[in-house]
XYZ file of C-alpha atoms in Angstrom:
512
model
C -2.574 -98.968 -16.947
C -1.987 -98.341 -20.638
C -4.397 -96.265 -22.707
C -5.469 -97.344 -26.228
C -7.303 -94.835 -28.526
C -8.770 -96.403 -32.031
C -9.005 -93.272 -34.038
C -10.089 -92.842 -37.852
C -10.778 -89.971 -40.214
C -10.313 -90.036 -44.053
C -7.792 -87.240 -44.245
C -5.734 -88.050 -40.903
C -1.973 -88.646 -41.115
C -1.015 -91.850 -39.685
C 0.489 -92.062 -36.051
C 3.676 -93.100 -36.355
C 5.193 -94.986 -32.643
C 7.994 -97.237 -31.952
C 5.520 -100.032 -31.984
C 3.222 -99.956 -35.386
C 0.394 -102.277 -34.816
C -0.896 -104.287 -37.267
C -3.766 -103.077 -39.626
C -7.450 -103.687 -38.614
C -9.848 -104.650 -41.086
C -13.627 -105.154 -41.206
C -13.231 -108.823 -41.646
C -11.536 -108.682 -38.573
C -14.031 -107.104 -36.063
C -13.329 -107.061 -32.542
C -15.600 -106.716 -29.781
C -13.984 -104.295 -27.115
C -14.916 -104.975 -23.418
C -17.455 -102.024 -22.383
C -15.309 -99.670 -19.787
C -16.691 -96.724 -17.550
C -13.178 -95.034 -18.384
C -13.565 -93.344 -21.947
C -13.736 -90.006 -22.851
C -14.806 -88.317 -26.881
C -12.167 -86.397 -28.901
C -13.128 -84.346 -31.299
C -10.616 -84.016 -34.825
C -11.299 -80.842 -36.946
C -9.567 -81.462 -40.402
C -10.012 -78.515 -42.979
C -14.170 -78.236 -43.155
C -15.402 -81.448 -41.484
C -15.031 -82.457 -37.785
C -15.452 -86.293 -36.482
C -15.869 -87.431 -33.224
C -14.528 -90.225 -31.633
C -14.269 -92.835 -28.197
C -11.266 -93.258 -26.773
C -11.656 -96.307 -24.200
C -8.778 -96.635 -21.083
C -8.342 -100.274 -20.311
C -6.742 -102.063 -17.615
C -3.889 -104.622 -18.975
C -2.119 -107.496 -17.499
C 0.447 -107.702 -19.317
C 3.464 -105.489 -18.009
C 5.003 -103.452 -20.784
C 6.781 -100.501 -21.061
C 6.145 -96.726 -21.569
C 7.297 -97.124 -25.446
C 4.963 -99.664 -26.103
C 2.094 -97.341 -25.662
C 0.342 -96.530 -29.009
C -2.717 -95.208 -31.227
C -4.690 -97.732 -33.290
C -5.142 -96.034 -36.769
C -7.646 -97.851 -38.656
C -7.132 -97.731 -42.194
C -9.313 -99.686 -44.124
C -13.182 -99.334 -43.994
C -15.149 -96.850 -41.745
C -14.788 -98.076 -38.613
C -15.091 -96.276 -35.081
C -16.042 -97.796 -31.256
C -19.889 -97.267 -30.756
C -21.551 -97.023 -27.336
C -21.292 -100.885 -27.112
C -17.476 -100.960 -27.464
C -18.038 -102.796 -30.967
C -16.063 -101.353 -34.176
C -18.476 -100.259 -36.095
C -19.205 -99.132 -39.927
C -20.180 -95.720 -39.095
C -18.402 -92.239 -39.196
C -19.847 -89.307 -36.815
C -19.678 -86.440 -38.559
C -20.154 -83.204 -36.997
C -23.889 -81.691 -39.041
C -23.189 -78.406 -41.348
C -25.073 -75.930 -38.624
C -22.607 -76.992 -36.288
C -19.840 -76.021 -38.379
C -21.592 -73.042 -39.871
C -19.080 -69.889 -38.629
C -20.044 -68.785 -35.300
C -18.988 -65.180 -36.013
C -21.558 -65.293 -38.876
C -24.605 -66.755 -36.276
C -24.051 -63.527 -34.052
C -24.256 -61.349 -37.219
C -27.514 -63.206 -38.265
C -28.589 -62.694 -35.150
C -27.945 -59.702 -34.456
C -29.787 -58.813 -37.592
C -32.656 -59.848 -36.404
C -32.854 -58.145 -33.621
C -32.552 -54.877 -35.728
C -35.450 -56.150 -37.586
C -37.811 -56.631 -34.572
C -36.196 -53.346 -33.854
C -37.921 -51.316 -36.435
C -41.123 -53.888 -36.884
C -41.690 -52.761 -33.084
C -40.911 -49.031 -34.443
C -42.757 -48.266 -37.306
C -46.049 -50.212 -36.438
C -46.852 -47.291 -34.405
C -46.646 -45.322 -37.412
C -50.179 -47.264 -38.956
C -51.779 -48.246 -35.546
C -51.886 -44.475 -34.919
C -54.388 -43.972 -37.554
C -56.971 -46.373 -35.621
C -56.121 -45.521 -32.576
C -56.453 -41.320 -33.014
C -59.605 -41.926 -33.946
C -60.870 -44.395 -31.281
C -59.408 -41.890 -28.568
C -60.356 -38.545 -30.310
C -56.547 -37.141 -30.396
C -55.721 -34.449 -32.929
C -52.447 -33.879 -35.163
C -50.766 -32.185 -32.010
C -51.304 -35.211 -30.159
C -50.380 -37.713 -32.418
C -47.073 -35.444 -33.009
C -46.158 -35.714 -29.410
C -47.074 -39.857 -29.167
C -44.430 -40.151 -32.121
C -42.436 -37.896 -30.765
C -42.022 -39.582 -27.270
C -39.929 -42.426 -28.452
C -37.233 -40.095 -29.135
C -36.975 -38.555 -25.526
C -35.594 -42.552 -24.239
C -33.805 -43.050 -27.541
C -31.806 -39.983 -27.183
C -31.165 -40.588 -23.405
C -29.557 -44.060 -23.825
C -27.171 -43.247 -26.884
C -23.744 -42.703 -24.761
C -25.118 -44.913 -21.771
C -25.731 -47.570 -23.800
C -22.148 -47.550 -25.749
C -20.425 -46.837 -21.819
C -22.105 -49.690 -20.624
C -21.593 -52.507 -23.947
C -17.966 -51.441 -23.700
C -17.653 -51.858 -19.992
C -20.161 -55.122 -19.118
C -20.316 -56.855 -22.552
C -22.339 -56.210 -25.868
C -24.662 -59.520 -25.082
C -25.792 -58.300 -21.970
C -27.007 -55.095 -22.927
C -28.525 -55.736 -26.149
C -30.031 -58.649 -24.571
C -31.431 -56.036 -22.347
C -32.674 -53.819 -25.268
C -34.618 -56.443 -26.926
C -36.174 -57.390 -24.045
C -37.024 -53.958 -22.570
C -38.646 -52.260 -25.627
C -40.394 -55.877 -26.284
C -41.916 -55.798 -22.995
C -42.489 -51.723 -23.798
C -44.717 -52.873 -27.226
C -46.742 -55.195 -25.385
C -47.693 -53.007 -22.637
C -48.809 -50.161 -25.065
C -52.392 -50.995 -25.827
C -53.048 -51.160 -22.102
C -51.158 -47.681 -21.891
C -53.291 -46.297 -24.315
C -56.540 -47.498 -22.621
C -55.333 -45.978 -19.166
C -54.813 -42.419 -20.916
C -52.499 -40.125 -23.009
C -49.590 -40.018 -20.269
C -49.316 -43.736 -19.448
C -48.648 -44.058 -23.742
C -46.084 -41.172 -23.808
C -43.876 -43.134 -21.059
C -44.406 -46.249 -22.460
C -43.213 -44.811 -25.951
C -40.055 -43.472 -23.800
C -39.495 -46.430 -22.509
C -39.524 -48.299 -25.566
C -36.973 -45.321 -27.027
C -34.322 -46.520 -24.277
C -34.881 -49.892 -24.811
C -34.230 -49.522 -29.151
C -31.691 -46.662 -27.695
C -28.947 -49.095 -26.629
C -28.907 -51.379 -29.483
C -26.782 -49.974 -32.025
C -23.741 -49.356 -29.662
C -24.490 -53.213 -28.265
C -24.622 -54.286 -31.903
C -21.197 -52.112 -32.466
C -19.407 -53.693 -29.661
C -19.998 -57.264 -30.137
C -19.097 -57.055 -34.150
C -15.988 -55.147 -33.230
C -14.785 -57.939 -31.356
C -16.083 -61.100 -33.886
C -15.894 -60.207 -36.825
C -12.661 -59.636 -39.046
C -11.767 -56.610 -40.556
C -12.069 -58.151 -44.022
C -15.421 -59.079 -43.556
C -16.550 -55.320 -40.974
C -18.491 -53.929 -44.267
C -20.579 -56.925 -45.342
C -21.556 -57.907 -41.301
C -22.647 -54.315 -40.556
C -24.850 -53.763 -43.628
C -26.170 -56.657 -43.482
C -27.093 -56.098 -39.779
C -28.291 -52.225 -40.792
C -30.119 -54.274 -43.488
C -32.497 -56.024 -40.780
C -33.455 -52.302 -39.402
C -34.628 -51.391 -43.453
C -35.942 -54.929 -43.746
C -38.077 -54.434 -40.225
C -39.728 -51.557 -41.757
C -41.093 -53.372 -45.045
C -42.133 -55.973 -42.257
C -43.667 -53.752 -39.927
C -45.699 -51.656 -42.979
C -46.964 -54.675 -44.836
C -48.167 -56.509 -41.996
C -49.619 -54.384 -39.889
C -52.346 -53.197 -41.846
C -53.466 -56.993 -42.188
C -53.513 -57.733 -38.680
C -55.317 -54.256 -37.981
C -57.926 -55.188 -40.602
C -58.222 -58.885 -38.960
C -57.767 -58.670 -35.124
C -58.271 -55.045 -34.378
C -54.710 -52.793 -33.557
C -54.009 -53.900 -30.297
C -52.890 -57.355 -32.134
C -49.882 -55.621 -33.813
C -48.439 -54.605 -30.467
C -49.127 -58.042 -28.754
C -47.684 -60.359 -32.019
C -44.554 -57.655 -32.732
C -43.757 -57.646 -29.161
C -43.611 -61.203 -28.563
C -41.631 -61.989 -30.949
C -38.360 -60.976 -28.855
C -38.912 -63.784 -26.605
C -38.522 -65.925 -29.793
C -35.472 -63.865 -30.309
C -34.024 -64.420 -26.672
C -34.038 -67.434 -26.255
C -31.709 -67.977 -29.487
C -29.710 -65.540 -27.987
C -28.719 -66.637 -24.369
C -28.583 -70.060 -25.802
C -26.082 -69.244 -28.870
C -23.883 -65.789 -28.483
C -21.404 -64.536 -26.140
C -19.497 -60.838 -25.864
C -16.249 -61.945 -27.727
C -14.580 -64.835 -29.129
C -12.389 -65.461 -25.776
C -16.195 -66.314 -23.540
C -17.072 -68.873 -26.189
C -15.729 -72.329 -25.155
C -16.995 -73.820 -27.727
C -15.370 -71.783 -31.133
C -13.518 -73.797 -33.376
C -9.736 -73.121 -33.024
C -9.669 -72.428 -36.673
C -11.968 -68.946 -36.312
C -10.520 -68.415 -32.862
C -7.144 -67.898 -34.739
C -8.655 -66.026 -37.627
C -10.925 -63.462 -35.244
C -7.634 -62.881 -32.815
C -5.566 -62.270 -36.227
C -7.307 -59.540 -37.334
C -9.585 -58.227 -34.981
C -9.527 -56.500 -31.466
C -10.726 -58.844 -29.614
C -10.145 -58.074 -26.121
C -11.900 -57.888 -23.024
C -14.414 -55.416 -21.554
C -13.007 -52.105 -21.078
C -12.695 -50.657 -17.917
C -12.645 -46.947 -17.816
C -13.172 -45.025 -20.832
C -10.284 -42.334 -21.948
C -12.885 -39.454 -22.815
C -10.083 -36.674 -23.271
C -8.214 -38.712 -25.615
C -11.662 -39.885 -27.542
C -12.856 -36.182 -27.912
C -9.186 -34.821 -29.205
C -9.017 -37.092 -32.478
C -10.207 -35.040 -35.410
C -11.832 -38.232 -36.981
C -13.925 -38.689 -34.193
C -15.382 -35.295 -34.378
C -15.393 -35.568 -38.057
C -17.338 -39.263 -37.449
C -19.782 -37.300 -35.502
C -20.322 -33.902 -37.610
C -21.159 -36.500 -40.841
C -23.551 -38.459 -38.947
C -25.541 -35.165 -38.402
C -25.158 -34.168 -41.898
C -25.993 -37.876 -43.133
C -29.567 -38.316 -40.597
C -30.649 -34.911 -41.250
C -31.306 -35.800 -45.487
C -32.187 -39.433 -44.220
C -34.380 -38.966 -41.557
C -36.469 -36.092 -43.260
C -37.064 -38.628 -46.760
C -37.820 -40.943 -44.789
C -40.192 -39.090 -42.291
C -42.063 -36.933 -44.938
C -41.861 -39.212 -48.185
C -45.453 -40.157 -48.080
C -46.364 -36.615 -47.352
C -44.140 -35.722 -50.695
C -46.030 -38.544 -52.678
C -49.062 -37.397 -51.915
C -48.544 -33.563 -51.592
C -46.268 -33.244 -54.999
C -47.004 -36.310 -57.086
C -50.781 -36.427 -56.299
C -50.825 -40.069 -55.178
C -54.017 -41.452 -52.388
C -52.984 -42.285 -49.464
C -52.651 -46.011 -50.184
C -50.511 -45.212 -53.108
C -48.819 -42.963 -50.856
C -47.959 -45.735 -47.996
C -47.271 -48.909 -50.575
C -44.862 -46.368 -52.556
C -42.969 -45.657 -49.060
C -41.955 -49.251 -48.833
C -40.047 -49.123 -51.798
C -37.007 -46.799 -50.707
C -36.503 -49.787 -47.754
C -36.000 -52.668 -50.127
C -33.813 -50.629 -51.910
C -31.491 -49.427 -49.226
C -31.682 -53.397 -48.028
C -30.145 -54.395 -51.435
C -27.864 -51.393 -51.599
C -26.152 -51.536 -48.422
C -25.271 -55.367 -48.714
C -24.040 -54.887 -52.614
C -22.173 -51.769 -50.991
C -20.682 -54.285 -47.959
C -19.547 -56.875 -50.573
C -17.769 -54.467 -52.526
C -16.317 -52.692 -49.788
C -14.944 -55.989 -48.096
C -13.516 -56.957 -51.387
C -11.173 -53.959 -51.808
C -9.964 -54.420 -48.530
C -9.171 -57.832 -49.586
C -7.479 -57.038 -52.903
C -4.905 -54.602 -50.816
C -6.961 -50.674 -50.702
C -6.139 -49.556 -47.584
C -9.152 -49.137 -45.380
C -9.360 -45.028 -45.673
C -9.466 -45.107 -49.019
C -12.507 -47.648 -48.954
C -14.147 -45.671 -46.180
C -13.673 -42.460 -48.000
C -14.878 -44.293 -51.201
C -18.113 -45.598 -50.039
C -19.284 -42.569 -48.034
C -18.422 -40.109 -50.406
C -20.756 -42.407 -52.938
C -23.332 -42.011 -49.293
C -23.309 -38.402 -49.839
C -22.879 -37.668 -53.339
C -25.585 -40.152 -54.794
C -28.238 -38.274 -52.607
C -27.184 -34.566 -53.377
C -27.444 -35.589 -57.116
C -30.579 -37.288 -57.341
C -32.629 -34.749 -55.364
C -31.396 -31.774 -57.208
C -32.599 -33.629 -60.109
C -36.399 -34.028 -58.245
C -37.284 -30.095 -59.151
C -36.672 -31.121 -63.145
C -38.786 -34.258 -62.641
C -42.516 -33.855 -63.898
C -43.291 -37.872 -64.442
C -44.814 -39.061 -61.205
C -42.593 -42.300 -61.912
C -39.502 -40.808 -62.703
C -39.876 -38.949 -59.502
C -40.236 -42.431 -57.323
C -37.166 -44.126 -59.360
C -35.092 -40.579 -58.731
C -36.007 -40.943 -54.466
C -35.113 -44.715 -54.423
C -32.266 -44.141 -56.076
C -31.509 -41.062 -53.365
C -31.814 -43.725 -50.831
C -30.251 -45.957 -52.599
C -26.755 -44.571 -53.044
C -27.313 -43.667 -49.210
C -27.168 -47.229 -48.299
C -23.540 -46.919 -49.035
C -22.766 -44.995 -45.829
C -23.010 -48.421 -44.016
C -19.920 -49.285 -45.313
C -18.650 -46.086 -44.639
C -19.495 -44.083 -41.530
C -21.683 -46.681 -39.721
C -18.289 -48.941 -40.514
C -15.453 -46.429 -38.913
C -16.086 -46.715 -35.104
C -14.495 -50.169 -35.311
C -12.059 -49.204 -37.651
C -10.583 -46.229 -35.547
C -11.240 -47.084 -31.987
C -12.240 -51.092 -31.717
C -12.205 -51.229 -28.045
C -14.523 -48.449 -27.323
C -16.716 -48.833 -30.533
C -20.151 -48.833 -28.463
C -19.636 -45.252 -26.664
C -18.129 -43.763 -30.289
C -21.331 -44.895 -31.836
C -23.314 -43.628 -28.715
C -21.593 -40.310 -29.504
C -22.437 -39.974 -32.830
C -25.693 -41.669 -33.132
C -26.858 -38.689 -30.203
C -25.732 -36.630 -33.102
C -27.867 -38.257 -35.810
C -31.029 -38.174 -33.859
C -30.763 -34.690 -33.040
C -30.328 -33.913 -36.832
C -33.173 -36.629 -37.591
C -35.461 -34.804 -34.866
C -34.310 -31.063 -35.956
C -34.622 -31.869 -39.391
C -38.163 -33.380 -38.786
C -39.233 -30.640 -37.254
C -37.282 -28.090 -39.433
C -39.151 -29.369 -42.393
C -42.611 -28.551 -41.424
C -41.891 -24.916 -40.632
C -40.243 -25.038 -44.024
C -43.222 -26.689 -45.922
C -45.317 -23.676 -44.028
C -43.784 -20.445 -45.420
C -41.467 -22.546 -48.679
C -41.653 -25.460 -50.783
C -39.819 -28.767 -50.947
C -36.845 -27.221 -52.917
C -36.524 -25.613 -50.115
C -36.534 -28.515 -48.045
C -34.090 -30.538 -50.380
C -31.649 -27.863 -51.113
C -30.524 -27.804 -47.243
C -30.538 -31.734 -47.146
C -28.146 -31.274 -50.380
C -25.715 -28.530 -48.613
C -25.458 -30.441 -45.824
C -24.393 -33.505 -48.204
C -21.698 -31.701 -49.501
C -20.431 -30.246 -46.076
C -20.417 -33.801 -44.992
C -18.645 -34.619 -48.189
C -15.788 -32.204 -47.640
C -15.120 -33.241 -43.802
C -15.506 -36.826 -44.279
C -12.168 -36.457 -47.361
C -10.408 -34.252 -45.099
C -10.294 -35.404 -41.689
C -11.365 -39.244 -41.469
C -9.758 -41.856 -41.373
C -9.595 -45.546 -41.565
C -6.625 -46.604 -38.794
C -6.810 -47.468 -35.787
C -6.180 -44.370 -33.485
C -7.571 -44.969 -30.424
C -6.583 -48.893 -28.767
């Protein structure tokens, strides 16, 4: 039994054996005798991959071991088709197929982040229909907001412990689906009474709770360090991208369908999103059979891809100076963030005497521009890692420019008396804040790869307490102050950040 493979691809070397057989040519066709016996191999030259049949034949003739041989045909394009005929036709493999598989977890993973916040912030205009259908006051529709916080907060660390221990595709898998299932069930929440829709908002809070450690995990293990910047922001993008989503459609479906609609469309969506996923992503590079060996090589070379964690090393995580300084500046950033973006419309109307429509089409802007900021930010952050700056100077870089670019533009707000100045001045606050995904939001892979999920856990729990306090804060300011007031504490805290971030982080791995 002698095997005989006809192989052809434009770029392939010839197969040089003892025995060279003679050239085939189209005018010399040959019909092959169909056999059960074959098998496909797939050649991946440079960007394009062909696929061919190699057919196992039985032979009468006796010959020797050395007289075994490939077939390369050189002239025309010519492979075995189902038939066993030589055909004129090359299959190639199609562009999706060879479309990097690190990049179709980032897409997707940035879409999940947008249902994220679509599912998030649709609460924030249903509420207006909905207080009034069920007769709730401003306490009330403080504490329904509120709720989603109380599971967010409680699945921060859990969520990183459990991505770094199961696998990131499990558990943000889990996410989607939970707080999906959470959106659709809210309407009917509502209609039993005010405690069925506070549990309901908690449970959609763990759900969206778990994602960003997931998310963490699963990029710290696919994607390259030269590319970490551009992947995360444009991930973080999908969250700012959600909220222009969630605002500009919601008001259309309330207006057509009543608001129950925006709770059953949003939520639905993630089964859309789920089935993408289970078909198309994995935890790390070494579950997917079917990677290319080309990005296999490139993800082991310069990430950490490894496999799930076991046990995590809490002593030595919470003695590193960079991972306290990682969480004190993720307080400092979400405590400025959190209140702009939480009491913006109030500042637009309050302060610049805009209606309420004004007020809510005007909040939109500071999204798209953190959406465009953070991916410019990602590119340029990627490309000085490329061109040789070591990766603590490009953290440092980029976050400082996260810190600094707020501070400035909203100590400029109190000299501001044009209305459109003003809106420029915040979008540009937010702007240069978009920055801080390539700098903060980027360092738990850089310093500790393997246990990426529970660092972000950590200092996410920190962020939403400063994004809660700082909510909260801000009122009792706005009751007995003004908003300099309120801005001239986001600013110190800026600057604190500032000074810890230059002193104490790092970019180097010092955790493995």
């Amino acid at each position: 039994m002698n095997a005989r493979a006809l192989l052809y691809s434009p770029n392939l070397h010839p197969l040089y054996t003892s025995n060279r057989p003679p050239e085939t040519s189209p005018r010399n066709r040959r019909t092959l005798k169909p056999d059960p016996k074959s098998l496909r191999i797939w050649i991946h030259q440079r960007n394009r991959s062909s696929v061919f049949r190699v057919l196992v034949r039985s032979s009468d003739k006796r010959e020797s071991s050395n007289s075994s041989y490939a077939e390369t045909i050189k002239e025309g394009r010519e492979i075995v088709n189902g038939n066993g005929v030589v055909s004129d036709s090359l299959s190639s493999v199609p562009w999706w197929e060879e479309f990097p598989k690190r990049w179709v977890i980032v897409l997707l993973c940035f879409s999940a982040f947008l249902l994220c916040n679509m599912d998030r912030v649709n609460m924030s205009i249903a509420i207006l229909p909905m207080s009034a259908e069920y007769g709730w006051n401003p306490a009330t529709v403080g504490l329904i907001q509120s709720s989603f916080f109380w599971g967010y907060l409680l699945t921060q660390i859990a969520g990183g412990i459990w991505a770094d221990t199961v696998g990131g595709k499990m558990v943000l898998g889990f996410g989607v689906v939970w707080w999906s299932i959470a959106t659709i069930l809210t309407p009917i929440a509502a209609k039993l009474g005010l405690p069925f829709l506070l549990v309901v908002r908690a449970f959609m809070g763990v759900g969206e709770g778990v994602a960003m450690p997931a998310m963490n995990n699963i990029l710290s293990k696919w994607v390259p360090v030269q590319e970490r910047s551009r992947s995360l922001a444009l991930v973080y993008s999908g969250m700012y991208l959600g909220s222009v989503t969630g605002l500009a459609f919601s008001p259309f479906l309330i207006h057509q369908f009543g608001w129950p609609s925006v709770f059953y469309s949003f939520g639905s969506l993630g089964t859309v999103w789920l089935t993408l996923w289970l078909t198309k992503a994995e935890s790390s590079p070494i579950e997917d059979l079917s990677l290319l060996p080309e990005e296999r090589k490139l993800i082991a070379d310069n990430c950490a891809s490894k496999e799930p964690v076991k046990s995590i090393p809490w002593r030595l995580i919470l003695s590193k100076p960079p991972v306290w300084a990682l969480i004190g500046c993720h307080f400092c950033h979400n405590w400025g963030t959190f209140i702009l973006l939480t009491w913006m419309p109030t500042y637009y109307h309050q302060v610049l005497k805009f209606n309420l429509m004004e007020s809510g089409l005007l909040s939109v802007f500071p999204w798209l521009t953190m959406a465009i900021s953070a991916n410019a930010g990602g590119w340029i952050a990627d490309t000085l890692v490329s061109r040789g700056f070591s990766v603590t100077n490009v953290r440092k870089i980029m976050q400082t420019i996260g810190f600094l670019g707020p501070a400035f533009f909203l100590t400029q707000l109190k000299h501001i008396d044009s209305p459109a100045m003003a809106v420029l001045c915040m979008a540009c606050s937010q702007g240069t804040d978009a920055f801080s995904q390539s700098g903060l939001y980027s360092n738990h892979q850089d310093i500790a790869p393997r246990y990426s999920g529970v660092l972000l856990g950590l200092s996410n729990t920190a962020g939403v307490l400063a994004g809660v306090l700082g909510t909260a804060a801000t009122g009792h300011i706005l009751q007995h102050g003004s908003w300099d007031d309120v801005f001239t504490i986001s600013v110190g805290l800026y600057l604190v950040g500032t000074v810890v971030w230059n002193l104490f982080s790092t970019g180097e791995k010092i955790i493995d």
